[in-house]
mmCIF file of C-alpha atoms in Angstrom:
data_model
loop_
_atom_site.group_PDB
_atom_site.id
_atom_site.type_symbol
_atom_site.label_atom_id
_atom_site.label_comp_id
_atom_site.label_asym_id
_atom_site.label_seq_id
_atom_site.Cartn_x
_atom_site.Cartn_y
_atom_site.Cartn_z
ATOM 1 C CA MET A 176 -25.465 -16.515 -50.612
ATOM 2 C CA LEU A 177 -24.017 -13.037 -51.170
ATOM 3 C CA GLU A 178 -22.737 -14.017 -54.633
ATOM 4 C CA LYS A 179 -26.325 -14.786 -55.701
ATOM 5 C CA ILE A 180 -27.543 -11.475 -54.284
ATOM 6 C CA LYS A 181 -24.869 -9.480 -56.110
ATOM 7 C CA SER A 182 -26.227 -10.764 -59.419
ATOM 8 C CA ILE A 183 -29.812 -9.581 -58.760
ATOM 9 C CA PHE A 184 -30.864 -6.734 -61.030
ATOM 10 C CA GLY A 185 -34.268 -5.075 -61.348
ATOM 11 C CA ILE A 186 -37.189 -3.551 -59.494
ATOM 12 C CA GLY A 187 -39.424 -5.211 -56.936
ATOM 13 C CA LYS A 188 -37.000 -7.943 -55.978
ATOM 14 C CA LYS A 189 -37.147 -9.325 -52.466
ATOM 15 C CA VAL A 190 -34.276 -11.154 -50.835
ATOM 16 C CA ILE A 191 -34.201 -12.799 -47.418
ATOM 17 C CA LEU A 192 -30.664 -13.092 -46.055
ATOM 18 C CA ASP A 193 -29.416 -15.914 -43.845
ATOM 19 C CA ASP A 194 -29.848 -13.778 -40.701
ATOM 20 C CA GLY A 195 -33.518 -13.054 -41.517
ATOM 21 C CA THR A 196 -32.942 -9.569 -42.948
ATOM 22 C CA ILE A 197 -35.450 -8.752 -45.721
ATOM 23 C CA VAL A 198 -34.154 -6.611 -48.600
ATOM 24 C CA GLN A 199 -36.549 -5.297 -51.253
ATOM 25 C CA GLY A 200 -36.531 -2.576 -53.854
ATOM 26 C CA GLU A 201 -34.560 -1.582 -56.929
ATOM 27 C CA PHE A 202 -31.281 -3.409 -57.459
ATOM 28 C CA ASN A 203 -28.462 -2.669 -59.867
ATOM 29 C CA ASP A 204 -25.355 -4.741 -60.549
ATOM 30 C CA ASN A 205 -23.744 -3.332 -57.382
ATOM 31 C CA GLY A 206 -26.605 -4.154 -55.012
ATOM 32 C CA LEU A 207 -29.611 -2.330 -53.585
ATOM 33 C CA LYS A 208 -30.024 1.127 -55.132
ATOM 34 C CA SER A 209 -33.250 2.168 -53.374
ATOM 35 C CA GLY A 210 -35.803 0.372 -51.265
ATOM 36 C CA ILE A 211 -36.352 -1.063 -47.812
ATOM 37 C CA ILE A 212 -34.242 -3.230 -45.522
ATOM 38 C CA THR A 213 -36.033 -4.813 -42.553
ATOM 39 C CA LYS A 214 -33.757 -6.353 -39.947
ATOM 40 C CA PRO A 215 -34.732 -9.201 -37.608
ATOM 41 C CA ASP A 216 -34.817 -6.838 -34.579
ATOM 42 C CA GLY A 217 -37.496 -4.688 -36.287
ATOM 43 C CA THR A 218 -35.190 -1.894 -37.467
ATOM 44 C CA VAL A 219 -36.275 -0.580 -40.888
ATOM 45 C CA LEU A 220 -34.051 1.350 -43.327
ATOM 46 C CA LYS A 221 -35.844 3.051 -46.203
ATOM 47 C CA GLY A 222 -34.410 5.232 -48.959
ATOM 48 C CA GLU A 223 -31.418 5.466 -51.281
ATOM 49 C CA PHE A 224 -28.496 3.187 -50.526
ATOM 50 C CA TYR A 225 -24.779 3.205 -51.130
ATOM 51 C CA THR A 226 -24.404 1.099 -54.249
ATOM 52 C CA GLY A 227 -21.054 -0.454 -53.552
ATOM 53 C CA GLU A 228 -20.622 -4.003 -52.390
ATOM 54 C CA PHE A 229 -23.945 -5.487 -51.320
ATOM 55 C CA ASN A 230 -22.694 -6.350 -47.838
ATOM 56 C CA LYS A 231 -21.953 -2.637 -47.318
ATOM 57 C CA ARG A 232 -25.551 -1.571 -47.897
ATOM 58 C CA GLY A 233 -25.782 1.665 -45.940
ATOM 59 C CA LEU A 234 -28.206 4.518 -46.414
ATOM 60 C CA ILE A 235 -27.132 7.743 -48.071
ATOM 61 C CA ARG A 236 -30.556 9.434 -47.955
ATOM 62 C CA GLY A 237 -33.722 8.281 -46.210
ATOM 63 C CA VAL A 238 -35.156 7.132 -42.891
ATOM 64 C CA ILE A 239 -34.110 4.582 -40.262
ATOM 65 C CA THR A 240 -36.797 3.539 -37.780
ATOM 66 C CA PHE A 241 -35.317 1.602 -34.872
ATOM 67 C CA SER A 242 -37.220 -1.064 -32.941
ATOM 68 C CA ASP A 243 -37.243 1.184 -29.833
ATOM 69 C CA GLY A 244 -39.115 3.931 -31.749
ATOM 70 C CA GLN A 245 -36.186 6.252 -32.488
ATOM 71 C CA ILE A 246 -36.335 7.709 -36.012
ATOM 72 C CA ASN A 247 -33.344 9.106 -37.919
ATOM 73 C CA GLU A 248 -34.106 10.871 -41.191
ATOM 74 C CA GLY A 249 -32.001 12.856 -43.603
ATOM 75 C CA GLU A 250 -28.553 12.497 -45.167
ATOM 76 C CA PHE A 251 -26.379 9.537 -44.122
ATOM 77 C CA ASP A 252 -22.720 8.661 -44.663
ATOM 78 C CA GLY A 253 -23.328 5.340 -46.461
ATOM 79 C CA LYS A 254 -22.732 3.451 -43.202
ATOM 80 C CA ASN A 255 -26.103 4.383 -41.602
ATOM 81 C CA ASN A 256 -24.608 7.250 -39.583
ATOM 82 C CA LEU A 257 -26.740 10.394 -39.766
ATOM 83 C CA LYS A 258 -24.823 13.437 -41.090
ATOM 84 C CA ASP A 259 -27.566 16.062 -41.453
ATOM 85 C CA GLY A 260 -31.244 15.800 -40.654
ATOM 86 C CA LYS A 261 -33.672 15.028 -37.861
ATOM 87 C CA ARG A 262 -33.648 12.536 -35.001
ATOM 88 C CA THR A 263 -36.846 11.849 -33.076
ATOM 89 C CA TYR A 264 -36.325 10.047 -29.767
ATOM 90 C CA PRO A 265 -38.848 7.566 -28.304
ATOM 91 C CA PHE A 266 -39.428 9.881 -25.321
ATOM 92 C CA GLY A 267 -40.416 12.835 -27.536
ATOM 93 C CA ASP A 268 -37.264 14.952 -27.872
ATOM 94 C CA ILE A 269 -36.448 16.083 -31.407
ATOM 95 C CA TYR A 270 -33.025 17.149 -32.649
ATOM 96 C CA GLU A 271 -32.601 18.834 -36.039
ATOM 97 C CA GLY A 272 -29.263 19.820 -37.530
ATOM 98 C CA GLU A 273 -25.784 18.482 -38.137
ATOM 99 C CA PHE A 274 -24.380 15.253 -36.749
ATOM 100 C CA ASP A 275 -20.768 14.209 -36.263
ATOM 101 C CA LYS A 276 -20.187 10.433 -36.356
ATOM 102 C CA ASN A 277 -23.886 9.966 -35.504
ATOM 103 C CA ASP A 278 -23.622 12.369 -32.504
ATOM 104 C CA VAL A 279 -25.747 15.494 -32.259
ATOM 105 C CA PHE A 280 -23.394 18.350 -33.116
ATOM 106 C CA ASN A 281 -24.792 21.701 -34.262
ATOM 107 C CA GLY A 282 -28.534 22.330 -34.392
ATOM 108 C CA LYS A 283 -31.582 22.561 -32.180
ATOM 109 C CA MET A 284 -33.091 20.188 -29.642
ATOM 110 C CA THR A 285 -36.690 20.538 -28.521
ATOM 111 C CA ASN A 286 -38.503 18.491 -25.938
ATOM 112 C CA PRO A 287 -42.166 17.945 -25.023
ATOM 113 C CA ASP A 288 -41.749 20.095 -21.873
ATOM 114 C CA GLY A 289 -41.189 23.250 -23.913
ATOM 115 C CA VAL A 290 -37.407 23.530 -23.752
ATOM 116 C CA LEU A 291 -35.489 24.541 -26.878
ATOM 117 C CA GLN A 292 -31.702 24.278 -26.940
ATOM 118 C CA GLU A 293 -29.957 25.669 -29.978
ATOM 119 C CA GLY A 294 -26.265 25.705 -30.823
ATOM 120 C CA GLU A 295 -23.290 23.381 -30.593
ATOM 121 C CA PHE A 296 -23.557 20.209 -28.497
ATOM 122 C CA TYR A 297 -20.906 18.150 -26.734
ATOM 123 C CA PRO A 298 -20.620 14.658 -28.239
ATOM 124 C CA GLN A 299 -21.949 11.960 -25.953
ATOM 125 C CA ASN A 300 -22.310 8.618 -27.635
ATOM 126 C CA LYS A 301 -19.169 8.035 -29.713
ATOM 127 C CA GLY A 302 -21.327 6.926 -32.670
ATOM 128 C CA LYS A 303 -23.672 4.586 -30.803
ATOM 129 C CA LYS A 304 -27.428 4.889 -31.159
ATOM 130 C CA ASP A 305 -28.418 4.716 -27.497
ATOM 131 C CA PHE A 306 -26.955 7.479 -25.357
ATOM 132 C CA LEU A 307 -27.708 10.307 -22.985
ATOM 133 C CA LEU A 308 -28.576 13.375 -25.060
ATOM 134 C CA GLY A 309 -25.683 15.708 -25.809
ATOM 135 C CA ALA A 310 -25.313 18.695 -23.496
ATOM 136 C CA LEU A 311 -25.369 22.159 -25.025
ATOM 137 C CA LYS A 312 -21.781 23.356 -25.475
ATOM 138 C CA LYS A 313 -22.353 26.805 -26.953
ATOM 139 C CA GLY A 314 -25.672 28.465 -27.785
ATOM 140 C CA LYS A 315 -29.072 29.306 -26.298
ATOM 141 C CA LYS A 316 -31.545 27.542 -24.068
ATOM 142 C CA ARG A 317 -35.101 28.873 -24.180
ATOM 143 C CA PHE A 318 -38.492 27.873 -22.840
ATOM 144 C CA PHE A 319 -41.663 28.164 -24.877
ATOM 145 C CA SER A 320 -45.303 27.298 -24.412
ATOM 146 C CA ASP A 321 -48.241 26.571 -26.684
ATOM 147 C CA GLY A 322 -50.453 29.166 -25.047
#
């Protein structure tokens, strides 16, 4: 089936892969250039894609919304690993800054309780999506309030 997909060229095409993944958007002769990929587990990738082989269709710029509610947005490495941008966690924490192999690295983390951590973070997840938030390695921890 991938040979057929590689030959698709144009805008507004929609392809359903054998595993149930739905791919739609603008295709060139190397695969999906920009558009939306919806995976069977509910994960949605939207934006500009690496235009190499179709089976290596990773984001380079855009948004990934995971089925658990986590949202990654910004610049990606072409393999869906966030390099620079914003990650919003299902429980309300928000990290903005640099990532290293999909780990929080250097930036700021805010949470709904009014805690802001800013600086360099210890890696925690070794590139996996679900992990305990990185601990602040070097930087500042401050508390703020709305009032």
